[in-house]
mmCIF file of C-alpha atoms and ligand atoms in Angstrom:
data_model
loop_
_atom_site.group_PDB
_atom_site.id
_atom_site.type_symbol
_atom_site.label_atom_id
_atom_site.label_comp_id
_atom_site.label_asym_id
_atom_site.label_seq_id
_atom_site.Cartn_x
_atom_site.Cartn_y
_atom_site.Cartn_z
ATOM 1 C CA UNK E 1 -25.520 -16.551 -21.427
ATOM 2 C CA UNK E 2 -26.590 -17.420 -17.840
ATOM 3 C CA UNK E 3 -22.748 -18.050 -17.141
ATOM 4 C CA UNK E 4 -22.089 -14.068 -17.850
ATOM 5 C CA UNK E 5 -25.029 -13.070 -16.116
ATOM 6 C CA UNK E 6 -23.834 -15.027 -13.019
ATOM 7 C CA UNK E 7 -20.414 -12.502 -12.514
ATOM 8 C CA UNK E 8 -19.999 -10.690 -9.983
ATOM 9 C CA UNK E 9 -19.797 -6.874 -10.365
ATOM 10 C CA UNK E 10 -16.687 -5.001 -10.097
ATOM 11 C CA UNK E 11 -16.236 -1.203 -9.516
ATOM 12 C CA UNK E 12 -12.698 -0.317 -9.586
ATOM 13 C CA UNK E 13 -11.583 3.357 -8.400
ATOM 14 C CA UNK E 14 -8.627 4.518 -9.976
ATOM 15 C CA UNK E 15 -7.325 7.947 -8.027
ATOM 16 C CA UNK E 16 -3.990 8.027 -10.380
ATOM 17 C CA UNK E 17 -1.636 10.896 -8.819
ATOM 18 C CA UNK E 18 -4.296 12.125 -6.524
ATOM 19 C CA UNK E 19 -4.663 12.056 -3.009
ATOM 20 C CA UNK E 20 -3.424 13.438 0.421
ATOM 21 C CA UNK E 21 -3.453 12.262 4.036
ATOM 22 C CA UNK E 22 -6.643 14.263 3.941
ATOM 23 C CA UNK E 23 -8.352 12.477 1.438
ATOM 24 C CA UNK E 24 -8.276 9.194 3.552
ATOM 25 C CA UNK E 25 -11.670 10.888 4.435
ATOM 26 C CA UNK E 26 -12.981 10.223 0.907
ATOM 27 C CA UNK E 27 -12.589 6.551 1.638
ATOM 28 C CA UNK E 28 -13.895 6.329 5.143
ATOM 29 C CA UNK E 29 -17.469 8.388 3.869
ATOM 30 C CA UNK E 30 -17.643 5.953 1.355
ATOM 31 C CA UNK E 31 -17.052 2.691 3.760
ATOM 32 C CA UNK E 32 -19.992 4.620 5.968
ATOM 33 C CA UNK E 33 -21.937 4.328 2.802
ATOM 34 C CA UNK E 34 -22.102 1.071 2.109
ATOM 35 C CA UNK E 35 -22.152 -0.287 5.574
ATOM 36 C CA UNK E 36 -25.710 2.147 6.054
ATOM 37 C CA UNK E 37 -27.044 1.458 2.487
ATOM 38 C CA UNK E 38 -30.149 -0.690 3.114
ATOM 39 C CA UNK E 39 -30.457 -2.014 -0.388
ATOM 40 C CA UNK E 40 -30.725 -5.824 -0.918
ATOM 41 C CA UNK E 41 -29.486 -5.523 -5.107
ATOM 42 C CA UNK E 42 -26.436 -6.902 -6.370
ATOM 43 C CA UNK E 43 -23.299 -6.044 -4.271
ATOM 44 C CA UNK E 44 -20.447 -5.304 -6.391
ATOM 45 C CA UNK E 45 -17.184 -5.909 -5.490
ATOM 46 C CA UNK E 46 -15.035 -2.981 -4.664
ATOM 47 C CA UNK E 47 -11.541 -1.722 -4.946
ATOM 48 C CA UNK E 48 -9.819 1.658 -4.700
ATOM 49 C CA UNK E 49 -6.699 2.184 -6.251
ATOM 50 C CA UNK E 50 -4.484 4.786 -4.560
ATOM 51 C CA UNK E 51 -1.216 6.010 -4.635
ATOM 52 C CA UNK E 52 1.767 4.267 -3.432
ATOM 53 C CA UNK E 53 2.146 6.780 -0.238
ATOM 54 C CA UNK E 54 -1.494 6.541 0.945
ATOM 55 C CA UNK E 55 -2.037 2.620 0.802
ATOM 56 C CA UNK E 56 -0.943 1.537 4.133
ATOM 57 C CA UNK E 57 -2.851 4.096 5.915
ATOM 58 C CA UNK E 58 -6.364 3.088 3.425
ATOM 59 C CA UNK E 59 -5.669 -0.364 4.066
ATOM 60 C CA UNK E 60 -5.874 0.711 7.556
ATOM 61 C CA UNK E 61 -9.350 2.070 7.452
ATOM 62 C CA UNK E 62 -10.504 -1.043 5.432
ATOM 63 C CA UNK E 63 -9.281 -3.440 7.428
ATOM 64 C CA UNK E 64 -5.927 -5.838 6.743
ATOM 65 C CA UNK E 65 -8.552 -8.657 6.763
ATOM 66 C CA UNK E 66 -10.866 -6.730 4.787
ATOM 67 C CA UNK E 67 -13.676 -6.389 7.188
ATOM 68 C CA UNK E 68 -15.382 -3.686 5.062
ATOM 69 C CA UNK E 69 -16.409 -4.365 1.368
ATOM 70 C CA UNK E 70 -14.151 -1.963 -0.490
ATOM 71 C CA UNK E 71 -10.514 -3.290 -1.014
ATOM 72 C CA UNK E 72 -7.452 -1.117 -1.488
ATOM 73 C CA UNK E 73 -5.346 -1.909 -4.827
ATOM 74 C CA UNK E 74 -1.768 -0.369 -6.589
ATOM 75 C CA UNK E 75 -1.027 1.186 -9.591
ATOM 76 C CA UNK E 76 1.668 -0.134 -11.290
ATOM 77 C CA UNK E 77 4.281 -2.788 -10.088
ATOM 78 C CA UNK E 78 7.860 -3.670 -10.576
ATOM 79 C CA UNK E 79 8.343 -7.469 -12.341
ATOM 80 C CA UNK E 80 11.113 -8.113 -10.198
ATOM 81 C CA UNK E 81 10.558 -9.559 -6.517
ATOM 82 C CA UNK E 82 13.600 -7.146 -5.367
ATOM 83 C CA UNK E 83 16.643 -5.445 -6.184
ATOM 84 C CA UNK E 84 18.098 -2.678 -7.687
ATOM 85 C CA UNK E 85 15.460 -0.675 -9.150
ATOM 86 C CA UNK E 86 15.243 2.774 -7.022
ATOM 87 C CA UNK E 87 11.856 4.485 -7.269
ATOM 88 C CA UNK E 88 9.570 1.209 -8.275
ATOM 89 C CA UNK E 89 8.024 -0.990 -6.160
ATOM 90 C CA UNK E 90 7.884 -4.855 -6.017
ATOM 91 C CA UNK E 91 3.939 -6.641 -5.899
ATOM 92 C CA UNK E 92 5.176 -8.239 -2.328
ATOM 93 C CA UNK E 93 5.498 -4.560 -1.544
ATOM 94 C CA UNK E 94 2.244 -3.470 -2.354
ATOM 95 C CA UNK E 95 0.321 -6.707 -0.985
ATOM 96 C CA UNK E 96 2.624 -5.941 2.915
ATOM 97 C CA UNK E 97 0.916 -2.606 2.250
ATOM 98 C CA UNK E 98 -2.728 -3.763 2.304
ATOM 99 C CA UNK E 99 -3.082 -3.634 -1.391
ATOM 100 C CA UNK E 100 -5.320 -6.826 -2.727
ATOM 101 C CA UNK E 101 -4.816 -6.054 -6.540
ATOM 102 C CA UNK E 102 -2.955 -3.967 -9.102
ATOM 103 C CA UNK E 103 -3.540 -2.195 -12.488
ATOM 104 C CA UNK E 104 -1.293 -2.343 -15.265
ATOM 105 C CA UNK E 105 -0.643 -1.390 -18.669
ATOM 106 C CA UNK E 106 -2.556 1.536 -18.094
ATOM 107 C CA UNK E 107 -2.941 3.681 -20.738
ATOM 108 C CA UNK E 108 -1.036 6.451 -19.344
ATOM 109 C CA UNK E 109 1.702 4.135 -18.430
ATOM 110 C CA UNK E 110 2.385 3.114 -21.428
ATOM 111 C CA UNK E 111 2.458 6.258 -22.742
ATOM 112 C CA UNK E 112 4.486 8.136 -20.260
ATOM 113 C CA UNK E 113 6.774 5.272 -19.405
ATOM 114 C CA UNK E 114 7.026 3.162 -22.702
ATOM 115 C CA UNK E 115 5.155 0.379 -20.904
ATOM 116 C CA UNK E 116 4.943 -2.652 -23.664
ATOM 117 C CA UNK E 117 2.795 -5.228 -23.648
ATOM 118 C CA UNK E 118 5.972 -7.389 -22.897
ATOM 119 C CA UNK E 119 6.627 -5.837 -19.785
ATOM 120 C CA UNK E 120 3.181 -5.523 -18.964
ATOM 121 C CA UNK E 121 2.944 -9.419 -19.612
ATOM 122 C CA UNK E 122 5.585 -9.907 -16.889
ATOM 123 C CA UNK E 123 4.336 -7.641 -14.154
ATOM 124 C CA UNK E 124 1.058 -9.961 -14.580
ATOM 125 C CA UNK E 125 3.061 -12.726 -14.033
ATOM 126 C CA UNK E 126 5.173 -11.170 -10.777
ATOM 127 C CA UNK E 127 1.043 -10.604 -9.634
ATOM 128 C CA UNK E 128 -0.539 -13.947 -10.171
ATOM 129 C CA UNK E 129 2.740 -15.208 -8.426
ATOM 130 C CA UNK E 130 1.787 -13.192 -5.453
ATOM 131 C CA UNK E 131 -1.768 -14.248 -5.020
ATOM 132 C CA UNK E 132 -3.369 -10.565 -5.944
ATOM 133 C CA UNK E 133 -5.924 -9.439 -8.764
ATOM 134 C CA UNK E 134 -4.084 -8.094 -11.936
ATOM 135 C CA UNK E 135 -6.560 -5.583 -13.671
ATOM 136 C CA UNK E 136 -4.894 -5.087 -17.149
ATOM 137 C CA UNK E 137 -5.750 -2.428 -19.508
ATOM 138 C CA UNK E 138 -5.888 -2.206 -22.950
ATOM 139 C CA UNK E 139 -7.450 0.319 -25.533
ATOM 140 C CA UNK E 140 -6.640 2.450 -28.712
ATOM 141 C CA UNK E 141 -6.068 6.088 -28.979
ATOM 142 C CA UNK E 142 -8.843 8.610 -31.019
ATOM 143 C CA UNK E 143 -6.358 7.853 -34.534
ATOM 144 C CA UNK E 144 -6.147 4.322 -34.001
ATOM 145 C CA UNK E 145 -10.373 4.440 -33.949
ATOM 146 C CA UNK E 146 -10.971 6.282 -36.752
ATOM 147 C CA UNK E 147 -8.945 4.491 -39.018
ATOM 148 C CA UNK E 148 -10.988 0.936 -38.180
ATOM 149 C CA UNK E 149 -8.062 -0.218 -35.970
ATOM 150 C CA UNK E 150 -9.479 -0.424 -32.401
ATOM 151 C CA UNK E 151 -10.119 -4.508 -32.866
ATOM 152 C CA UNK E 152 -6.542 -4.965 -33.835
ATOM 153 C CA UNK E 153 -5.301 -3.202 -31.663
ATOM 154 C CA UNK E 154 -6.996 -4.470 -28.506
ATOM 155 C CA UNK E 155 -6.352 -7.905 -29.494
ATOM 156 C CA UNK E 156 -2.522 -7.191 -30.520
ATOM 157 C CA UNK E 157 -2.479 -5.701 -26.208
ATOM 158 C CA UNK E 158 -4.480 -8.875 -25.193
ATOM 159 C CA UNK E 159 -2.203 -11.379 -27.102
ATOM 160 C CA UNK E 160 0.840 -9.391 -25.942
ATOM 161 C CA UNK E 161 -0.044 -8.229 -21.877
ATOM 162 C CA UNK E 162 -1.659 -11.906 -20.879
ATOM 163 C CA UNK E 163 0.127 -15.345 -20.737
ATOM 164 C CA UNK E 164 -0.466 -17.147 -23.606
ATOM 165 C CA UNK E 165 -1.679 -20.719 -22.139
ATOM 166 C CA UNK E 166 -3.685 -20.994 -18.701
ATOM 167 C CA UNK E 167 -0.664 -21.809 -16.685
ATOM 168 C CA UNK E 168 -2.172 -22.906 -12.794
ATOM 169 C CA UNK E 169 -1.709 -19.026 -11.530
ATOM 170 C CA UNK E 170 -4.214 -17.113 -13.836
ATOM 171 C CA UNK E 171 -7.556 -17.484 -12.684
ATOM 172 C CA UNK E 172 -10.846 -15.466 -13.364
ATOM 173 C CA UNK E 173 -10.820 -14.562 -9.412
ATOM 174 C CA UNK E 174 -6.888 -13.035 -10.010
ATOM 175 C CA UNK E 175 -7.372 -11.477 -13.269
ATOM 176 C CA UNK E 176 -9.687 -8.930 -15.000
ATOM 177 C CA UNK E 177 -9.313 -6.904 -18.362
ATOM 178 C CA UNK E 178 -10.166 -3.170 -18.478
ATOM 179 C CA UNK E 179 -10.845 -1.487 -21.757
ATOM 180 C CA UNK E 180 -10.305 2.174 -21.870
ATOM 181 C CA UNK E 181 -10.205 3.820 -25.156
ATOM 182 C CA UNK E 182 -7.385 6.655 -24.375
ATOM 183 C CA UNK E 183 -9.334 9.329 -26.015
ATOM 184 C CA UNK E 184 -12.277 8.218 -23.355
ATOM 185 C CA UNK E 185 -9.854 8.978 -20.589
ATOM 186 C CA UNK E 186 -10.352 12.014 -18.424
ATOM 187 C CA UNK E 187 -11.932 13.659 -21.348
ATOM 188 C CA UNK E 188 -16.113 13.507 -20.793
ATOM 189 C CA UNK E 189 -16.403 11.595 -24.253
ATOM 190 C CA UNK E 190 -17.379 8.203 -24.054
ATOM 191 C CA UNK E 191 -17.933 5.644 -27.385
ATOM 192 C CA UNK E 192 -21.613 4.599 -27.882
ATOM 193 C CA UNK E 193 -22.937 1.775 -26.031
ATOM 194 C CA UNK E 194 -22.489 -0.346 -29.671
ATOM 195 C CA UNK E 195 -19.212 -0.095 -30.054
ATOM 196 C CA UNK E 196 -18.784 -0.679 -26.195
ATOM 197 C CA UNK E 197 -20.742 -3.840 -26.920
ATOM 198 C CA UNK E 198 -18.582 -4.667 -29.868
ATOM 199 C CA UNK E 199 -15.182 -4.493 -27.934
ATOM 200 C CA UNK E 200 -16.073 -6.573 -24.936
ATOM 201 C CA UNK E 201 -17.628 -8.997 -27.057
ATOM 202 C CA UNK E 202 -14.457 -9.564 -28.763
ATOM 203 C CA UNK E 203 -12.399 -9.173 -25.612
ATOM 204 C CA UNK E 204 -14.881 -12.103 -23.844
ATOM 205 C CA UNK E 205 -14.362 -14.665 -27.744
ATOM 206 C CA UNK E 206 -10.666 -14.023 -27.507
ATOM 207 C CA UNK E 207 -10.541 -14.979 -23.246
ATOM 208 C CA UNK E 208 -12.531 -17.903 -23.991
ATOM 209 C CA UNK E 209 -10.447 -19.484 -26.801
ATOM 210 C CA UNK E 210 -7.457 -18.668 -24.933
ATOM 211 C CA UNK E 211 -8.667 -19.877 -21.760
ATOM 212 C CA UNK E 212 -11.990 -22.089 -21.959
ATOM 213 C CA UNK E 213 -14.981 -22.046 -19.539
ATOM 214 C CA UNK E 214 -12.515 -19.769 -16.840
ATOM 215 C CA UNK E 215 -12.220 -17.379 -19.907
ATOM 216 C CA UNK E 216 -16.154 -16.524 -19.739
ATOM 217 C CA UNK E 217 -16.286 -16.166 -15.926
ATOM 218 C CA UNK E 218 -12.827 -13.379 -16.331
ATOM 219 C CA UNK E 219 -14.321 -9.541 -15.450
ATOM 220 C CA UNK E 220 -14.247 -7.440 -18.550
ATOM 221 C CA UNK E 221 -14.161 -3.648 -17.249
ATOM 222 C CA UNK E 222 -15.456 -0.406 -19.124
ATOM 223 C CA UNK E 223 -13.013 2.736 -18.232
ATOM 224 C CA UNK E 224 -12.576 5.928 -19.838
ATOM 225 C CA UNK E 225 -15.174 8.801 -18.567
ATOM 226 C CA UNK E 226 -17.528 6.622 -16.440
ATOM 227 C CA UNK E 227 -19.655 9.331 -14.202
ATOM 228 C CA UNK E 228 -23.064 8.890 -12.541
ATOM 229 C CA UNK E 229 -24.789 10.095 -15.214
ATOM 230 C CA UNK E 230 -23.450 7.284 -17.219
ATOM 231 C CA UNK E 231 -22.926 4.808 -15.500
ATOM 232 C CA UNK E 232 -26.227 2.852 -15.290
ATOM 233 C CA UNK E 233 -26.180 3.027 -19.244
ATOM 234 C CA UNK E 234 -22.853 1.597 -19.910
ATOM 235 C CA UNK E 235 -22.914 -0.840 -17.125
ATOM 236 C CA UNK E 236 -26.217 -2.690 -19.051
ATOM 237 C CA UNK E 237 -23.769 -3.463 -21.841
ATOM 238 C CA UNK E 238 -23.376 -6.818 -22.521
ATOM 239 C CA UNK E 239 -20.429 -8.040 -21.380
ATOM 240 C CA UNK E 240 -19.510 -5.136 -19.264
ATOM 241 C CA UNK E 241 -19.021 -6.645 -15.888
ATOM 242 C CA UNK E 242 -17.905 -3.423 -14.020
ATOM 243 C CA UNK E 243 -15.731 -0.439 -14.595
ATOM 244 C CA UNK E 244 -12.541 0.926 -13.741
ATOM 245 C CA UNK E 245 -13.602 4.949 -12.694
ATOM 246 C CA UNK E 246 -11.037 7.717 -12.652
ATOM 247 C CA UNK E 247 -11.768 10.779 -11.945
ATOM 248 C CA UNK E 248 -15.056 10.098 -10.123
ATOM 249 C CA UNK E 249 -13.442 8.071 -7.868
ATOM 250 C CA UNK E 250 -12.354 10.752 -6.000
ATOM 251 C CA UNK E 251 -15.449 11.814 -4.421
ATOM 252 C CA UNK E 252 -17.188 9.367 -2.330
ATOM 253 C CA UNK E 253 -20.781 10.484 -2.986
ATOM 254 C CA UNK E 254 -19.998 10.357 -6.662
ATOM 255 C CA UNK E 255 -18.406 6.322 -6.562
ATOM 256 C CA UNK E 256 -21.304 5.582 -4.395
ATOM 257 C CA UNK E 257 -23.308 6.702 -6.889
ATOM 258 C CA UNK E 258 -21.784 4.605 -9.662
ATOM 259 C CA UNK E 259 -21.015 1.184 -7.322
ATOM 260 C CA UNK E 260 -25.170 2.083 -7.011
ATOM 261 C CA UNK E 261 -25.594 2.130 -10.741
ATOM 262 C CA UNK E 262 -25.093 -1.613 -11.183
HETATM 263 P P1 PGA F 301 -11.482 8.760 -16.124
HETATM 264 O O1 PGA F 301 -10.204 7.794 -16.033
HETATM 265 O O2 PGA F 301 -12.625 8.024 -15.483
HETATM 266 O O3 PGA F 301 -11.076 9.984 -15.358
HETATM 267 O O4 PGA F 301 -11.727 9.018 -17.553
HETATM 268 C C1 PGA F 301 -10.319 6.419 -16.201
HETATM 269 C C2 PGA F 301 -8.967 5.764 -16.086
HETATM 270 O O5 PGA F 301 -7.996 6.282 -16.659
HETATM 271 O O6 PGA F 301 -8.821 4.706 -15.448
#
């Protein structure tokens, strides 16, 4: 157990299609934050995922070389290094941008734009290629839970959205799993801290027979509702080694408040 216990934290902010020039505020009140909290507890790590259009100009306020503790992250990614694809954009894109990782598979994604685990599978590839963090998500929907199918699922997305065999790229420090149950997302519900517990569990067996000893030290992400009410409660999950926060990632004082809840 020791070995979980020893994993660093991760708070991922996920702003989705939110977010004006303005809002660069958001991020700099939350960099003040940090730098002024006087706390000597665990530091998480830290990443805010923004849109496409505002990640050059966040990267800018953290730093290219990271000097603050919050890192800037994509979206979505294209597979493909270049090319023909008008309107997506490559992961060599998003890293000249400032961006340091990338979500995929979201939920939402693969919804709105018929994302499969196949494709999501490759855009993980195109990111451990490039040297950033791929933070892929995986989760049922509300029908898929109530008729006993969220374990099958979850491990039909993990066998399908991550390479099969530890090939040299994947590592625990380039790749972390986030599971948000869609029903979880954006609505205020959240499942109960068992069955939380149940699907990480299951998410850490199946990481560490696919990929040994770095398969227990890979960050297993709660998403789907997290708020600061929450937060301290679902973070003490076993297994839960951070979460990926939507809509109250949008507010500073509200992600300070969960980054604080660890
Ligand atoms: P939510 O979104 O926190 O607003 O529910 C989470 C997500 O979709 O990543």
């Amino acid at each position: 157990m020791a070995l979980f216990k020893n994993l660093r934290p991760l708070i991922v902010g996920n702003w989705k299609m939110n977010g004006m020039g303005k809002d660069v505020l958001q991020l700099k009140s939350l960099v003040q934050k940090l730098s002024q909290d006087p706390s000597k507890g665990i530091k998480p790590e830290i990443m805010l995922c923004v849109p496409a259009t505002l990640l050059s100009r966040m990267a800018e306020v953290t730093g290219i070389a990271g000097k603050t503790r919050v890192a800037i992250g994509g979206q979505d990614c294209h597979p493909n290094k270049n090319g023909a694809h008008t309107g997506d954009m490559s992961v060599a894109m998003l890293k000249d941008a400032g961006a340091k990782g990338v979500i995929l598979g979201h939920s939402e994604r693969r919804a709105n734009h018929a994302e499969t685990d196949k494709l999501v599978n490759a855009k993980a590839d195109a990111v451990h290629q490039s040297g950033l963090m791929a933070i892929i998500c995986v989760g049922e929907t509300l029908k898929q839970r109530k008729a006993h199918e969220t374990i099958k699922v979850v491990g039909k997305q993990m066998r399908g959205s991550l390479p099969r065999l530890l090939p040299k790229l994947l590592s625990a420090r380039n790749t972390v799993i986030a599971y948000e149950p869609v029903w979880a997302i954006g609505t205020g519900l959240t499942p109960s801290l068992e069955q939380i517990a149940e699907v990480h569990t299951y998410i850490r067996k199946t990481l560490m027979r696919r990929y040994g000893e770095e398969g227990a030290k890979i960050r297993i992400l709660y998403g789907g509702s997290v708020n600061p009410a929450n937060a301290k409660q679902i973070l003490a999950v076993s297994h839960v080694n951070g979460a990926l926060v939507g809509g109250a990632s949008l507010k500073a004082a509200d992600f300070f408040k969960i980054i604080k809840a660890i």
